[in-house]
XYZ file of C-alpha atoms in Angstrom:
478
model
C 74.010 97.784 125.541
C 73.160 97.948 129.024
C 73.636 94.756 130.761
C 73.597 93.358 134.313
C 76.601 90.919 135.760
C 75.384 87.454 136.799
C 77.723 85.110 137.190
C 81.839 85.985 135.961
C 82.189 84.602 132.817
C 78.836 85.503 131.799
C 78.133 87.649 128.333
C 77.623 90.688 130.044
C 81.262 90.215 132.307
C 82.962 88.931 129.026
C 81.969 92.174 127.024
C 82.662 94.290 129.710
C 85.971 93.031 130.468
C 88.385 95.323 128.279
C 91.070 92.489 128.299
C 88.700 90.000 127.217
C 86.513 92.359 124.494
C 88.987 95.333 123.736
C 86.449 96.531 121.068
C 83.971 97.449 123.428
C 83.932 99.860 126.039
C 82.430 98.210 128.990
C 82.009 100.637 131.789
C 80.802 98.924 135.393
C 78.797 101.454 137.340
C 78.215 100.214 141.069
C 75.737 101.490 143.598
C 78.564 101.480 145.917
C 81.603 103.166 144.585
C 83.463 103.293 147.742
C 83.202 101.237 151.479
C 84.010 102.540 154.536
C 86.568 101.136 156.703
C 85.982 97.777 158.514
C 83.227 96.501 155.093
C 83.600 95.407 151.060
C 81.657 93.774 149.050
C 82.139 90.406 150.840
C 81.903 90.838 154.598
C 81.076 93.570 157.556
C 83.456 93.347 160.212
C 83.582 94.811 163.737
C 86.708 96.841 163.215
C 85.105 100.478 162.824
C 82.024 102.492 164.988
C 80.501 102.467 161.777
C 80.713 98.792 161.292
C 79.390 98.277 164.059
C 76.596 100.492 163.692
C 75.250 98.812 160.353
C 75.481 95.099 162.036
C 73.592 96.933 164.775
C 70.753 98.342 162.432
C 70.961 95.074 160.709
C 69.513 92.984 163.989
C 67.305 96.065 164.289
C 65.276 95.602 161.205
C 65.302 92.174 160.746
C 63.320 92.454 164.019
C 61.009 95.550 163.251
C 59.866 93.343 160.019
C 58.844 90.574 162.205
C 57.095 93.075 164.535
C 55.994 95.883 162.395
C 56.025 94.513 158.645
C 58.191 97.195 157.265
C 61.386 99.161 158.953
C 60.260 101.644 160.701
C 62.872 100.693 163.676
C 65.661 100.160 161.820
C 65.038 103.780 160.147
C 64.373 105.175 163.046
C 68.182 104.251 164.541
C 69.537 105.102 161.134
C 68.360 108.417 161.566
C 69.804 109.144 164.561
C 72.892 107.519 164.020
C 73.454 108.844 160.000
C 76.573 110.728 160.281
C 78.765 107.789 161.603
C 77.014 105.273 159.352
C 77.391 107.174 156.281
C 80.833 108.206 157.021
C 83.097 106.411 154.285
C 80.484 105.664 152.160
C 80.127 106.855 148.063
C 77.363 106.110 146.295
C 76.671 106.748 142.835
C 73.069 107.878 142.200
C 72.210 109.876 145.887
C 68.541 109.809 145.041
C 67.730 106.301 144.486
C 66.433 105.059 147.640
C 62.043 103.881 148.334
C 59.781 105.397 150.149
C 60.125 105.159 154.554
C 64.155 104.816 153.636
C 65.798 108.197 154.205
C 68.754 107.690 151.637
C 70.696 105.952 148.868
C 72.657 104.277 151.528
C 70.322 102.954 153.623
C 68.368 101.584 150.401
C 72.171 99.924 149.671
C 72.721 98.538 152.912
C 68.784 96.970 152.954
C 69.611 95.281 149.561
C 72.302 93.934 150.902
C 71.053 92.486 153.997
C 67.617 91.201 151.931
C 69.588 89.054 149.780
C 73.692 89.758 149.333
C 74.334 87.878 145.892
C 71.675 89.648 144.208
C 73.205 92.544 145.501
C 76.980 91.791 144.185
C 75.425 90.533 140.833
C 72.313 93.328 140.325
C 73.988 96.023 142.250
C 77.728 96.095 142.112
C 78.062 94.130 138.934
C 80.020 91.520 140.843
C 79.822 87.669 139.420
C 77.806 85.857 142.350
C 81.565 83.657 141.689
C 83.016 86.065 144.177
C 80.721 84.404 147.208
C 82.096 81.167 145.497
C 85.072 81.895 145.426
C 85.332 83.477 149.103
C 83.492 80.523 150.592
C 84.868 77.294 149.036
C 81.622 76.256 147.866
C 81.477 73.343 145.951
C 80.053 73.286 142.557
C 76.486 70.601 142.290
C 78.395 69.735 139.332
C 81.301 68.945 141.448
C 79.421 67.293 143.880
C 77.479 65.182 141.872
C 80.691 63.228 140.565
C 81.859 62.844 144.013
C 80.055 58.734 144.259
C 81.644 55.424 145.409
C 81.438 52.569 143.318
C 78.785 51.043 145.344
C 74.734 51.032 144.185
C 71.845 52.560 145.956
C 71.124 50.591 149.404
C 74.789 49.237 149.728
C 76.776 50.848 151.905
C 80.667 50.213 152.927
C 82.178 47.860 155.172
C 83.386 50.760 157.580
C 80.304 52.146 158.224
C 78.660 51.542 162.011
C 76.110 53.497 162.170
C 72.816 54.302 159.873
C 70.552 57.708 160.430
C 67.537 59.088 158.803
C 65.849 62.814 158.536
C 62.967 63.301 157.286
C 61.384 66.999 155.811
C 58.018 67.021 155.698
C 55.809 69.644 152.612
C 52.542 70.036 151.877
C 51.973 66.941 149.904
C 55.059 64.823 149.716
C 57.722 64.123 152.359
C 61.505 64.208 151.614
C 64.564 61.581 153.039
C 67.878 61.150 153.333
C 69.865 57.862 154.997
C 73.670 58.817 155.684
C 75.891 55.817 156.991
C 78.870 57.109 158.991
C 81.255 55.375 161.430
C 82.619 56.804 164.876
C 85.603 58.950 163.369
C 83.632 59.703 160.177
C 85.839 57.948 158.303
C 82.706 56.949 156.127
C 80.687 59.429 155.488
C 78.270 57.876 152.275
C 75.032 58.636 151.063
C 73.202 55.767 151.114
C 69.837 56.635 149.644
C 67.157 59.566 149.202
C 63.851 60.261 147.903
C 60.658 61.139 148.606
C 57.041 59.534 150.143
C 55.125 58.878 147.875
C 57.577 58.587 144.799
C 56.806 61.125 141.862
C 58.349 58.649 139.052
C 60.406 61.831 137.231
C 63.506 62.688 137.977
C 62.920 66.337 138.232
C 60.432 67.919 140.114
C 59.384 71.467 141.901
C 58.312 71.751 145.279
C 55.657 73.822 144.020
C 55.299 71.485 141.126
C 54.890 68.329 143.221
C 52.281 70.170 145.797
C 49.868 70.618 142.848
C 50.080 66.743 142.397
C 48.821 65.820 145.641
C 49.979 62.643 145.734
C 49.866 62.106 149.643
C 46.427 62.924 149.719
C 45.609 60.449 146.277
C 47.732 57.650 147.851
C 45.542 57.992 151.352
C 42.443 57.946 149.161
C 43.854 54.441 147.423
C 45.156 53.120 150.246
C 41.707 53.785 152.482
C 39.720 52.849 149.141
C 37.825 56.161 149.547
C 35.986 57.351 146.338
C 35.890 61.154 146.792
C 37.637 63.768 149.309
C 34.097 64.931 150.049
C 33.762 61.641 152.664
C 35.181 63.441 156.018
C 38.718 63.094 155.123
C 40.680 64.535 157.625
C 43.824 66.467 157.311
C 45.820 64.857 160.461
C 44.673 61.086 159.652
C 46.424 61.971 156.162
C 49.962 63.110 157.270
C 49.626 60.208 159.940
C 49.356 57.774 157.736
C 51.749 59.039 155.584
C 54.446 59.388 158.347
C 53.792 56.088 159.686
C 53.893 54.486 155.846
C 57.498 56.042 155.621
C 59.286 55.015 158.740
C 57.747 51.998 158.782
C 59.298 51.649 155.521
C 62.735 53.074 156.958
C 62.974 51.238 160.013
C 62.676 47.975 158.133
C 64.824 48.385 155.171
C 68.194 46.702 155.532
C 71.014 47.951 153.898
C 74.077 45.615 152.954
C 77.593 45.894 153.784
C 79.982 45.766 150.949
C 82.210 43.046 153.194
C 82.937 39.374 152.742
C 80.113 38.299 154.621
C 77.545 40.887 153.551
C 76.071 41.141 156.844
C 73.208 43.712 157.073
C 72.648 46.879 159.019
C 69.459 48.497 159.958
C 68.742 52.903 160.490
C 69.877 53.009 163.996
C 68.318 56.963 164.471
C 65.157 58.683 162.746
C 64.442 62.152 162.649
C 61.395 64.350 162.074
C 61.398 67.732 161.772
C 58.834 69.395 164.168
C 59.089 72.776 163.025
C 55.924 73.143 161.025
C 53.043 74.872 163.156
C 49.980 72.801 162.326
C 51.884 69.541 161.808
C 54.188 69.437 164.861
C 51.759 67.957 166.871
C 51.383 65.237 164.283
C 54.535 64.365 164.258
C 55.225 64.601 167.912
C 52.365 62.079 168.394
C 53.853 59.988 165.559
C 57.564 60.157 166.792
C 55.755 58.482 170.519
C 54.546 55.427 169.207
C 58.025 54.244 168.182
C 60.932 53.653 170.879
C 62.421 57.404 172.427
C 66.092 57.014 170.545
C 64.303 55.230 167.601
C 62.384 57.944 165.950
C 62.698 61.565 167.082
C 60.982 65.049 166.816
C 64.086 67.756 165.250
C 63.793 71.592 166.222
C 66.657 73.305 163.946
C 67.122 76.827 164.699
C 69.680 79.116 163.657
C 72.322 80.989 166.319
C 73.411 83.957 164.734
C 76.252 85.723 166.232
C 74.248 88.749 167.875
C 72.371 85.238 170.118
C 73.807 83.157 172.714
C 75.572 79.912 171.698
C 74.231 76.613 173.072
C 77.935 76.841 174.952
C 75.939 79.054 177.278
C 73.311 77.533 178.275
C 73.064 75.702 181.508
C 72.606 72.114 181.683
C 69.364 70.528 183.698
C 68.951 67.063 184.923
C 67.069 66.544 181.830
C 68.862 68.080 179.078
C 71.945 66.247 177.178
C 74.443 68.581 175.464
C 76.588 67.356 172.321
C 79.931 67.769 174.371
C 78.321 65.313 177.050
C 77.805 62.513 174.687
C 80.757 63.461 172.986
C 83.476 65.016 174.589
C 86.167 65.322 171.568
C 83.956 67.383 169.644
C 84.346 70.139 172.024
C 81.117 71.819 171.079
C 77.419 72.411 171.122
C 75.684 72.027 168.382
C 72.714 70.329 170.129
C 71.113 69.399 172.827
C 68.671 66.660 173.682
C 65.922 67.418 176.038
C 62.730 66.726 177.679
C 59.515 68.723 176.275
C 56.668 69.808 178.441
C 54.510 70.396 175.530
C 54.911 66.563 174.085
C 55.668 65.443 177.399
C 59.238 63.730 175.683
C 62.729 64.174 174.864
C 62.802 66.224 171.469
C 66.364 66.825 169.566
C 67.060 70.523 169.021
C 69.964 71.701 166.652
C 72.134 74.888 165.689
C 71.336 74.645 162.106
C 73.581 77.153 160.683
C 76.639 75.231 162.806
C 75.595 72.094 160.759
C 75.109 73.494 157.889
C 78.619 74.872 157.992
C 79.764 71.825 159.130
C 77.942 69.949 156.021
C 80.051 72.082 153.601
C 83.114 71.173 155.032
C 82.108 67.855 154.677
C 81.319 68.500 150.923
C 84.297 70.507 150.432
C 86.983 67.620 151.566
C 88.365 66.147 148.425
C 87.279 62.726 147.805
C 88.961 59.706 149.633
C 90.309 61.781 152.653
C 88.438 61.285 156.055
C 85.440 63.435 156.367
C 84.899 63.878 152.851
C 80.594 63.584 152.018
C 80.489 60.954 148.935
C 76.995 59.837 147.411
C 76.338 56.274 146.105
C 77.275 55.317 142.178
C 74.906 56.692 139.858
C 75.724 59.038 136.963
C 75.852 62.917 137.727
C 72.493 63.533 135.781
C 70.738 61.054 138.235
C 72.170 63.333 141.148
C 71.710 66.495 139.749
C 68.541 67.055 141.634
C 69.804 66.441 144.895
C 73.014 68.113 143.822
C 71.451 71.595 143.011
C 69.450 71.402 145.865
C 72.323 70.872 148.763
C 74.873 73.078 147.212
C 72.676 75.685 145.271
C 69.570 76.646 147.626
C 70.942 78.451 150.277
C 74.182 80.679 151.133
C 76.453 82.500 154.017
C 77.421 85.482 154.953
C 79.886 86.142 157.888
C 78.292 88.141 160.415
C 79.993 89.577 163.647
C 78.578 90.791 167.002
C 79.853 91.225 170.380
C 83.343 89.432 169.343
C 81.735 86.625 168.094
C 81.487 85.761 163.998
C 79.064 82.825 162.718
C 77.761 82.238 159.141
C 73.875 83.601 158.911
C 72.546 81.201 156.140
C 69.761 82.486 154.214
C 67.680 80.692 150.953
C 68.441 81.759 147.624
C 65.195 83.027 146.510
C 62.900 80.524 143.698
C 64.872 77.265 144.533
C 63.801 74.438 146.818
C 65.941 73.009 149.884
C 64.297 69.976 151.779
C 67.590 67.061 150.242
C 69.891 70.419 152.178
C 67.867 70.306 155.140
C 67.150 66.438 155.180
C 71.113 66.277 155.061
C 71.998 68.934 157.935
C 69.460 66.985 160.327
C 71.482 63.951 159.501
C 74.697 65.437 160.233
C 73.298 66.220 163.249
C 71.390 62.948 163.810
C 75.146 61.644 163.649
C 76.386 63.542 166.212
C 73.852 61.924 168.194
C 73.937 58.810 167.626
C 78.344 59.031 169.175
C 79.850 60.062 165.351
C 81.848 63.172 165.139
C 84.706 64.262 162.956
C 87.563 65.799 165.054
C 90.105 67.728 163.005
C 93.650 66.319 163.230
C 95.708 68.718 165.679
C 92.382 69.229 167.938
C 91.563 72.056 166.673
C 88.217 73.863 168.099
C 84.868 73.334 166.317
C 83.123 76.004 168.508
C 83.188 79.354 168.431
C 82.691 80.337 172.424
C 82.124 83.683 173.255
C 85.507 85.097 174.948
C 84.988 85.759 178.482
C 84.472 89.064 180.113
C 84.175 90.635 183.809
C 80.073 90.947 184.167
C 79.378 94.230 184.683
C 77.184 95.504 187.836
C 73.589 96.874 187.216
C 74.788 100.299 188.169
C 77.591 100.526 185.398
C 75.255 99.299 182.919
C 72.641 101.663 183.795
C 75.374 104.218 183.747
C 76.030 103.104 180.064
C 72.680 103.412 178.733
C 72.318 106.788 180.352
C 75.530 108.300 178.520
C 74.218 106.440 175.223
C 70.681 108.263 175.237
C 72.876 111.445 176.160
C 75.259 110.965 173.092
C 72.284 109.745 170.872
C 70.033 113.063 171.873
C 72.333 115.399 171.351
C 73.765 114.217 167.916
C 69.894 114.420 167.261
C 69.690 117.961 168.433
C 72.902 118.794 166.923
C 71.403 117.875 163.312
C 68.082 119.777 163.486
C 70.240 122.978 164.677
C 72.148 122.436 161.328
């Protein structure tokens, strides 16, 4: 029976494990049958020209999609660079690659870079367990158990500070409140949900668009009869933002202590991001105090861009190893905008969201761990599926440097994930950051080297062409 691998374990890895299902004759037939040096199945590494090459063509048609649509670039460099980048490689059916590819390796390598556990599971008839496995990921099941035995809205005596993020979709908006403390210590889950409230514990993003609750709750709350009467788009998501942290910014959230003194959100956040609705929320986020309520840009620093470790700091820019120095990093940076004409928080996202799973990962009760409040693991399995489950890493290594490039997993939904990385963030921010014992590094700085004069660099690209062309010319004589 021909059978695809999906997770280990699974019915098709049982019966075509020979220890496990002697009876049967399971034969695994990979599109890869053999790496070359410097890359497996789990990571690409800079160790070999032809490494190198394929992180190379990577960058390159990631950016001839956003330019062209297809991969016409990427192709193009493949092409004249085939001999090194196939060197190493065995494949097992030569012909299988689509149309503007030029061979079964480059269709490989572009399955692999579109989405890498679909290519382990669908491809090389790996369990998607081995990214698991590799990465430490926590299981939602896992995750959901991890609670203190403290309700919804109480949060522990430790905790000093209270921050919010908000996502914003179509027709709902999603939030999370983290309480931390200065050495993260505390690091609880207070409460999350969404504006307005659906009333089912399970939902769809694309599911909960078709309800269009914002837009019904406007229509009660404004008593309008029908949509027909001028409603307007931006007086909607205004009103809705405004209804939420309103709601936020008043709530107050009790201390498990002997006095059960109160706390309030000290930090808001909004994320900006969204074309047509970032100048909603940037006039939204002004009509509360500056360090009250604040506009988020998250972006993601891959390891082929600069780190926020290089950038230069300006009179009106705060970095996250200026407010806090034992961090040793830069993860964000605080700064004025000339579009909103005020400070705006923008973040690494794929530093926080490593940092979030190392928050996840530490075992209960040891300082830094992530814990939610007490409810039982069906009531979190929502929120669970989304943080852990939605999106993954890969290591990815350019000029020295390696970072985790985080990508969705394709048909799940991620707003609790990204409502908790601006938190983490918002943290930072607000003076809380978890320092490793020992002092070990957080960042990842590029290691220094002697900048080179225009001259030698021109000299560089010259003697590239000239390798590149004659390889070229070398082939079509063959």
């Amino acid at each position: 029976m021909p059978c695809t691998v999906i997770e280990s374990n699974d019915l098709a890895d049982t019966y075509g494990n020979p220890e496990l299902k002697p009876e049967w004759r399971g034969i695994r037939v990979p599109m890869v049958t053999k790496w070359p040096d410097g890359m497996d199945d789990k990571a690409i590494t800079q160790e070999t020209e032809t490494s190198r090459l394929w992180t190379e063509y990577a960058e390159i048609r990631r950016q001839s999609i956003r330019k062209h649509g297809d991969i016409r670039e990427a192709t193009a460099f493949y092409e004249l660079n085939q001999s090194v980048m196939d060197s190493g490689f065995e494949v097992s059916w030569s012909e299988r690659f689509d149309p503007g590819e030029i061979s079964a390796i480059q269709n490989a390598m572009n399955l692999r870079f579109e989405n890498h556990r679909a290519f382990l599971s669908n491809m090389q008839q790996l369990g998607s367990d081995l990214l698991d496995s590799e990465s430490g990921r926590i299981r939602w099941q896992d995750f959901a158990e991890k609670t203190l035995d403290l309700d919804r809205g109480t949060i522990p005596a430790n905790a000093q500070r209270l921050v919010a993020y908000v996502d914003i979709q179509a027709e709902y908006f999603a939030f999370v409140v983290l309480a931390v403390n200065y050495d993260f210590s505390c690091c609880y889950v207070a409460d999350y949900g969404t504006f307005p409230t659906f009333g089912v514990q399970h939902y769809r993003r694309r599911q909960a668009n078709d309800w269009r609750l914002l837009t019904k709750s406007y229509l009660a709350e404004r008593r309008i009869v029908s949509e027909q009467e001028n409603v307007n788009l931006d007086d909607i998501y205004t009103w809705g933002l405004r209804t939420l942290l309103d709601d936020l910014i008043s709530r107050k959230y009790v201390r498990n202590d002997e006095n059960n003194s109160e706390m309030v959100i000290h930090h808001v956040a909004m994320d900006a991001q969204e074309g047509l609705i970032s100048p909603i929320v940037r006039d939204v986020c002004k009509k509360y105090p500056p360090d009250k309520v604040l506009a988020y840009h998250g972006f993601g620093i891959t390891a082929g861009r600069m780190g926020m470790e290089t950038y230069t700091a300006h009179d009106d820019t705060t970095f996250e190893d200026m407010r806090n120095p034992s961090a040793n990093a830069r993860r964000w940076m605080y700064k004025f905008s000339k579009v909103s004409r005020a400070y705006e928080l923008h973040s690494d996202v794929n530093a926080w969201k490593d940092y979030l799973m190392e928050r996840i990962r530490t075992p209960k009760g040891e300082r830094g761990s992530l814990v939610l409040f007490a409810a039982p693991p069906f009531a979190h399995e929502l929120f669970a599926v989304q943080v852990c489950e939605s999106e993954r890493s890969e290591p990815y290594t350019s000029r020295g440097v390696t970072r985790n490039r985080w990508t969705a997993v394709p048909g799940t939904d991620n707003e609790f994930f990204d409502c908790l990385v601006g938190c983490c963030c918002l943290a930072s921010f607000a003076g809380c950051v978890y320092v490793p014992t020992g002092g070990i590094r957080l960042d990842t700085a590029r290691p220094p080297k002697q900048k080179k004069t225009f001259r030698e660099r021109l000299n560089e690209r010259k003697q590239t062409f000239h390798e590149r062309f004659e390889e070229k010319k070398r082939k079509r004589g063959t």
